[in-house]
PDB file of C-alpha atoms in Angstrom:
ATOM      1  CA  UNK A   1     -26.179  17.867 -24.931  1.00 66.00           C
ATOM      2  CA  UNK A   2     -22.961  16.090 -24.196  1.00 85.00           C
ATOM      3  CA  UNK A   3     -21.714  16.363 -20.741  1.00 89.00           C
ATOM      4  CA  UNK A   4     -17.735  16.232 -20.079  1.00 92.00           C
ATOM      5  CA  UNK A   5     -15.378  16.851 -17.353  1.00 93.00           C
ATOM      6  CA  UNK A   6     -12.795  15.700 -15.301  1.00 93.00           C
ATOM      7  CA  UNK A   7     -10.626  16.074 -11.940  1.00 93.00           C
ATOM      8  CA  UNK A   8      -8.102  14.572 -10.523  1.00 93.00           C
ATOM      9  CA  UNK A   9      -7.437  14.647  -6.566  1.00 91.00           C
ATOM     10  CA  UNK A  10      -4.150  13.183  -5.288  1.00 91.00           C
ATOM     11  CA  UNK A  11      -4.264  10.343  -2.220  1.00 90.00           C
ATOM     12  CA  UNK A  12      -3.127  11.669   0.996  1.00 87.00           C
ATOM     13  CA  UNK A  13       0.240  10.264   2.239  1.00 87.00           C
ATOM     14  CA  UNK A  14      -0.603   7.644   5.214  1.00 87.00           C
ATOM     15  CA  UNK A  15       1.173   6.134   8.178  1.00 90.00           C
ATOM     16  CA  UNK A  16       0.544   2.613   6.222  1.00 90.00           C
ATOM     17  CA  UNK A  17       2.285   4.604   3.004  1.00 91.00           C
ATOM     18  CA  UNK A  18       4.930   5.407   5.317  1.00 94.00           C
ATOM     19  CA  UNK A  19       5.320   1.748   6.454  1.00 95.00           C
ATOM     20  CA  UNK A  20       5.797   0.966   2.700  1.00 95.00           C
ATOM     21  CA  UNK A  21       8.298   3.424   1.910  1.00 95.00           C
ATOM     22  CA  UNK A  22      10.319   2.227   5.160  1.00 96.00           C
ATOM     23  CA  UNK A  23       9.961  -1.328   4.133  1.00 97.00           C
ATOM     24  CA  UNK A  24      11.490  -0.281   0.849  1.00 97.00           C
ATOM     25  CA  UNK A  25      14.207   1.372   1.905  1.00 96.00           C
ATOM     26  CA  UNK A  26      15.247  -0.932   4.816  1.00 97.00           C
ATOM     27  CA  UNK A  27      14.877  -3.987   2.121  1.00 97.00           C
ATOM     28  CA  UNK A  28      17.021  -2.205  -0.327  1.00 96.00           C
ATOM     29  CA  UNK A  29      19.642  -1.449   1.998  1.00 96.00           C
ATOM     30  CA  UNK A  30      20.321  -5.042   3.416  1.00 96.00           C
ATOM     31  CA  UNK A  31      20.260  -6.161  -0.547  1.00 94.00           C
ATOM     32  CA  UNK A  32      23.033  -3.665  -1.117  1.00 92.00           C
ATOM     33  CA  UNK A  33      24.960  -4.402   1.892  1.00 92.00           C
ATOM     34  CA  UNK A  34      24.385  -8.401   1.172  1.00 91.00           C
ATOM     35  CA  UNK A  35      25.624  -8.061  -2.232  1.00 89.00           C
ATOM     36  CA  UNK A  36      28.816  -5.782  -1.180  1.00 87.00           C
ATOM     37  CA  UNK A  37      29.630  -8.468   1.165  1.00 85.00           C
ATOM     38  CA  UNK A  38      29.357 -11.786  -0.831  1.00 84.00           C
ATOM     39  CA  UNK A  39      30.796  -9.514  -4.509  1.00 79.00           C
ATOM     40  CA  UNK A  40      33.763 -11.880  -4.633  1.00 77.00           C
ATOM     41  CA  UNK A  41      31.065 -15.257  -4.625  1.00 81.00           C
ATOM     42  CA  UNK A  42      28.802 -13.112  -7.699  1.00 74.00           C
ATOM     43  CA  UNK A  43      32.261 -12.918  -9.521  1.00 79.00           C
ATOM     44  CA  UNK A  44      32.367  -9.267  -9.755  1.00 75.00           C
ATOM     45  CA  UNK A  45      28.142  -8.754 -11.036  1.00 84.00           C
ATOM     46  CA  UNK A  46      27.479  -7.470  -7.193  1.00 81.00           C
ATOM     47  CA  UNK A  47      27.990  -3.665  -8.190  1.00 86.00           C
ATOM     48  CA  UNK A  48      25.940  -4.617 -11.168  1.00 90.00           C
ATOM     49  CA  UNK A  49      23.158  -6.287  -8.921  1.00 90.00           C
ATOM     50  CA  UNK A  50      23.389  -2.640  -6.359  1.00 92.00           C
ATOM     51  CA  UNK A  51      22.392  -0.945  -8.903  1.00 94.00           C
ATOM     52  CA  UNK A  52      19.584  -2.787 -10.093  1.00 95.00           C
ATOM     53  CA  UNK A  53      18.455  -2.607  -6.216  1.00 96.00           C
ATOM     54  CA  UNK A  54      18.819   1.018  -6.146  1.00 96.00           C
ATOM     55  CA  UNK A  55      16.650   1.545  -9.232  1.00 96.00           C
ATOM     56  CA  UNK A  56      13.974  -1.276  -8.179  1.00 96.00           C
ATOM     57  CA  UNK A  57      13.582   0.915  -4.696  1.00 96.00           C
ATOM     58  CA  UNK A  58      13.188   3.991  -6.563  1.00 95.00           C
ATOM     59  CA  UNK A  59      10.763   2.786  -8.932  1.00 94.00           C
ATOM     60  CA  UNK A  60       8.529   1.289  -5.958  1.00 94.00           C
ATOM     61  CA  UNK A  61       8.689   4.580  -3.720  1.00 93.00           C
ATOM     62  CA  UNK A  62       7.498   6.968  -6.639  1.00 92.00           C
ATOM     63  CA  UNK A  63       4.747   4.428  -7.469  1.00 91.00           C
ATOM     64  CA  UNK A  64       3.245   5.203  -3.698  1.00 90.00           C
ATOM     65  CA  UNK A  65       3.010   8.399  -4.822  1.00 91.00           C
ATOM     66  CA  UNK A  66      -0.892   8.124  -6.637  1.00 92.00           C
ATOM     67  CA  UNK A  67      -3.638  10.521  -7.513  1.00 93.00           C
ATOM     68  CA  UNK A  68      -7.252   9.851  -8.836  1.00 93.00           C
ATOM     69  CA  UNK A  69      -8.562  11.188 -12.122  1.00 94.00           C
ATOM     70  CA  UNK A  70     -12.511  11.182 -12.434  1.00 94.00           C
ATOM     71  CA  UNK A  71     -13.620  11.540 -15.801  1.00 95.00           C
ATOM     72  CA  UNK A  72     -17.275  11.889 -16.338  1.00 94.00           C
ATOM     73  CA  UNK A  73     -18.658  11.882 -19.903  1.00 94.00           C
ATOM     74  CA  UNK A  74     -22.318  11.478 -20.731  1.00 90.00           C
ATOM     75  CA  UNK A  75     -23.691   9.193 -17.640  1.00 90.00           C
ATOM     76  CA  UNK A  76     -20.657   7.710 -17.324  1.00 93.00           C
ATOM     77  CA  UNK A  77     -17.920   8.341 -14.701  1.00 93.00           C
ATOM     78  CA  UNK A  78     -14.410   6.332 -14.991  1.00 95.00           C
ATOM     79  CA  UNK A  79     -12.326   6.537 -12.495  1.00 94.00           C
ATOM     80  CA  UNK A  80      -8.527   6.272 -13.107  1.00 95.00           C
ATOM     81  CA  UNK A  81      -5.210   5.440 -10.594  1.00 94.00           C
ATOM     82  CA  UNK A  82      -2.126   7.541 -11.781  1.00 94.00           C
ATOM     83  CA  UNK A  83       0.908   6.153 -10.575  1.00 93.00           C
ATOM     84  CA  UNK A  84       3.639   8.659 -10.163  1.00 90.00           C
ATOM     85  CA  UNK A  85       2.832  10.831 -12.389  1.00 89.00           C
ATOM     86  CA  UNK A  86       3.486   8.591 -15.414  1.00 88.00           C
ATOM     87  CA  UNK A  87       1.610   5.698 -15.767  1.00 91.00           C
ATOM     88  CA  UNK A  88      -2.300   4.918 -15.444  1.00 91.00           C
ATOM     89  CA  UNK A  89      -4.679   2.236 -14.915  1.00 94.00           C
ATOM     90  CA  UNK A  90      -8.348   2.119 -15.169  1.00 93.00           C
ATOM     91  CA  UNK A  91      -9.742   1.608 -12.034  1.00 91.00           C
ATOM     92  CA  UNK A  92     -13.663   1.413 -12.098  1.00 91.00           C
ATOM     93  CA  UNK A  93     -16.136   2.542 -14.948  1.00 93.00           C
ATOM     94  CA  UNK A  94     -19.977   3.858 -13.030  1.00 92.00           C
ATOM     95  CA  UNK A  95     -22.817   3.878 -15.407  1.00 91.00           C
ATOM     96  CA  UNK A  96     -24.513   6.690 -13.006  1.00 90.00           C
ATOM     97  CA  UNK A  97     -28.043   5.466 -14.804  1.00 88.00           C
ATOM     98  CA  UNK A  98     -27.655   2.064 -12.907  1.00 89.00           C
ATOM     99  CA  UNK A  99     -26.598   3.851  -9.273  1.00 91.00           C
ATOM    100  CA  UNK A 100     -29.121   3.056  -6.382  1.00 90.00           C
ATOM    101  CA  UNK A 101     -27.423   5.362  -4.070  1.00 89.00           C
ATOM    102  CA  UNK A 102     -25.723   7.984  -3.749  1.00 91.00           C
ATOM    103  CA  UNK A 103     -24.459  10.394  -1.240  1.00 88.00           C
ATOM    104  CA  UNK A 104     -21.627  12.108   1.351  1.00 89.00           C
ATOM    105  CA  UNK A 105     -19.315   9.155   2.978  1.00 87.00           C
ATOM    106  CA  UNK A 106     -20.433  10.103   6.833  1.00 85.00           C
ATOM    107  CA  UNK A 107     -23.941   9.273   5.696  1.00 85.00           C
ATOM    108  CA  UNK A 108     -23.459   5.766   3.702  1.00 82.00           C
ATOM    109  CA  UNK A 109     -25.240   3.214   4.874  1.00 82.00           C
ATOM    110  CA  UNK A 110     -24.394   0.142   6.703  1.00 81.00           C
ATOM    111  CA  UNK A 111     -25.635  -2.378   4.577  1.00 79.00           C
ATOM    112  CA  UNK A 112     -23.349  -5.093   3.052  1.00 82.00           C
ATOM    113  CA  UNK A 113     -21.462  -3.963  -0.147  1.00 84.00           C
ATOM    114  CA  UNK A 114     -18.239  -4.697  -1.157  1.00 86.00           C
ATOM    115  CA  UNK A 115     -16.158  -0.885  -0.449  1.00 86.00           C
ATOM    116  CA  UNK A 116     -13.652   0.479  -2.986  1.00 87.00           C
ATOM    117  CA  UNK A 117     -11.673   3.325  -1.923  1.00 86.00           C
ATOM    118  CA  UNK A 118     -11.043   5.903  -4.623  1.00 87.00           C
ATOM    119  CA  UNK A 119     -10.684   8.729  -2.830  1.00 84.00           C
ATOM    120  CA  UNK A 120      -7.670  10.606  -2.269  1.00 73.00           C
ATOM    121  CA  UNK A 121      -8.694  10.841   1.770  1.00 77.00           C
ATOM    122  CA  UNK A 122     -12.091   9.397   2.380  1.00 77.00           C
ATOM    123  CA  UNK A 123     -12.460  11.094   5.617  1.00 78.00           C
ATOM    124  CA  UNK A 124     -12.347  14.536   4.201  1.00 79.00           C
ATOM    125  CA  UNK A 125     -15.850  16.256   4.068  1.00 82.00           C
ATOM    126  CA  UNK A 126     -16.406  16.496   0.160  1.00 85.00           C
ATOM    127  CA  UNK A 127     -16.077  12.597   0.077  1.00 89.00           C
ATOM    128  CA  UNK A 128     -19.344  10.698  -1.596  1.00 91.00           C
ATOM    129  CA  UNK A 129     -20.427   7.576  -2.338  1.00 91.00           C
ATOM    130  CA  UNK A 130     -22.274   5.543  -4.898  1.00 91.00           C
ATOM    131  CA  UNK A 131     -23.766   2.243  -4.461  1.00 91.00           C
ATOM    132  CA  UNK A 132     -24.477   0.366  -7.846  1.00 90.00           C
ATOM    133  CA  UNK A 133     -24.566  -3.811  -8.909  1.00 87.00           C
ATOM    134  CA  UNK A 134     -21.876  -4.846 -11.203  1.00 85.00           C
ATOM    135  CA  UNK A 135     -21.243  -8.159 -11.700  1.00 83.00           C
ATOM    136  CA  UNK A 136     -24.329  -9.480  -9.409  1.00 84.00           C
ATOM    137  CA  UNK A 137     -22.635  -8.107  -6.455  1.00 88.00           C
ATOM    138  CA  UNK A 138     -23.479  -4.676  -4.752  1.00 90.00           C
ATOM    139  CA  UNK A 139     -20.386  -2.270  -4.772  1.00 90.00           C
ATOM    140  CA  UNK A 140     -19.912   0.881  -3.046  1.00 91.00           C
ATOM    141  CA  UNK A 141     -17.570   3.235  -4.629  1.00 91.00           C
ATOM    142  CA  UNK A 142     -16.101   6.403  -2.182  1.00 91.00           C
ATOM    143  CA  UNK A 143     -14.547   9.055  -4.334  1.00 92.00           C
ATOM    144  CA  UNK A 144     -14.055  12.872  -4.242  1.00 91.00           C
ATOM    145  CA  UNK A 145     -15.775  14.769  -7.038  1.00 91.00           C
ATOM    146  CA  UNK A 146     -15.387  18.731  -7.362  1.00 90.00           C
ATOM    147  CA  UNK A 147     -18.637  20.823  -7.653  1.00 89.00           C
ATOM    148  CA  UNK A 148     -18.911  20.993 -11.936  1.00 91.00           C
ATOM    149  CA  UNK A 149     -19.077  16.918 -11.567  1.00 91.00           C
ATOM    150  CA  UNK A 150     -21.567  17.020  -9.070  1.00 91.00           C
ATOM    151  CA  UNK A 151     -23.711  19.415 -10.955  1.00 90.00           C
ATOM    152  CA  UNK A 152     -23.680  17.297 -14.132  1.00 90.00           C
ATOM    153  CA  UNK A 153     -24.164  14.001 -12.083  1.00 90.00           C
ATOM    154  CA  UNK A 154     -27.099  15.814 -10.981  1.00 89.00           C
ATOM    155  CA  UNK A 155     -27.813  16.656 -14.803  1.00 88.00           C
ATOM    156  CA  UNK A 156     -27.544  13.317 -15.303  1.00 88.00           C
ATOM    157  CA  UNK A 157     -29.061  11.519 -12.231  1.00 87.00           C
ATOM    158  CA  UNK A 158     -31.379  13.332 -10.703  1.00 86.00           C
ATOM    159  CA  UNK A 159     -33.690  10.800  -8.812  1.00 87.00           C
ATOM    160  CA  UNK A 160     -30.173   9.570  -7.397  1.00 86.00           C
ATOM    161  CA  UNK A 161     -28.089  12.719  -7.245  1.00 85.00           C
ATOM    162  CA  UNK A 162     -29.699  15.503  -5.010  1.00 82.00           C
ATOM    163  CA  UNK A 163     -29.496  18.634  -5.665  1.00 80.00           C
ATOM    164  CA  UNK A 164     -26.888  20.406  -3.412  1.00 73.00           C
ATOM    165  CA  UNK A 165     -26.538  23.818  -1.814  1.00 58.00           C
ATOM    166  CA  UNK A 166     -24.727  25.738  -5.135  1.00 55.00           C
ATOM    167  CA  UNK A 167     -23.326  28.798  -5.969  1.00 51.00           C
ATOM    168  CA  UNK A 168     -25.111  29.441  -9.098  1.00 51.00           C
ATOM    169  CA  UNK A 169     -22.516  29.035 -12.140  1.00 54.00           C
ATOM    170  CA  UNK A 170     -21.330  32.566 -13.898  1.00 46.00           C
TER     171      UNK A 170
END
């Protein structure tokens, strides 16, 4: 039986997000003003150069907006980042065969593994983790799977992926 599905969660705006946009803004704002002021010395290109500001700044703040697609086919989950809407970039294949451990984020535990945040807000309650080796190092992935992706994980996993407290599907 093949097993698909996927989800897609969007990230949660943060203060550091907020810093970002700022930064953006502020930066684009002294370029403009910089390149009014010294037009004359960039013989006439400065409105040119405004505009290219402009469109840089707008092209940065819509890529801070991201969401999270999971995609789980078989035993394997891929996560992907979707940048504005538009454009997307693999972020992390899981083999869920190979996963040690697996679980809810408030109960991972504190043992040393490099942490990848793929969550769109890892302190909300239906966060998880899964701790697997890739690459002879020991990762831990947090992401934010909806109940039909936990049930086939389960399907899939079962020593690794418990059994949770369903509604039974209709």
């Amino acid at each position: 039986m093949d097993i698909f599905c996927e989800y897609i969660v969007k990230k949660k705006t943060t203060p550091k997000d907020m810093v970002k946009k700022t930064g953006i803004v502020l930066g684009a704002l002294v370029l403009c003003e910089l390149f009014l002021i010294f037009n004359n010395l960039l013989f006439g290109f400065g409105f040119l150069l405004i505009a290219a500001t402009v469109y840089g700044a707008v092209f940065l703040m819509r890529r801070c907006n991201i969401e999270y697609e999971y995609i789980l086919t078989n035993s394997i989950l891929d996560i992907d980042k979707i940048f504005a809407k538009s454009s997307r970039k693999r972020a992390m294949s899981i083999d869920f065969k190979s996963v040690e451990a697996f679980g809810l984020a408030s109960e991972a535990p504190s043992s040393p593994a490099t942490e990848i945040d793929l969550a769109g807000d890892i302190k909300a309650d239906n966060v998880y983790y899964a701790e697997f080796f890739k690459d002879g190092d020991k990762k831990r992935v947090y992401f934010q799977p909806n109940e039909k992706i936990l049930r086939n994980l389960h399907t899939v996993a079962p020593r690794v992926v418990p059994p949770q407290n369903w509604v039974p599907e209709e």
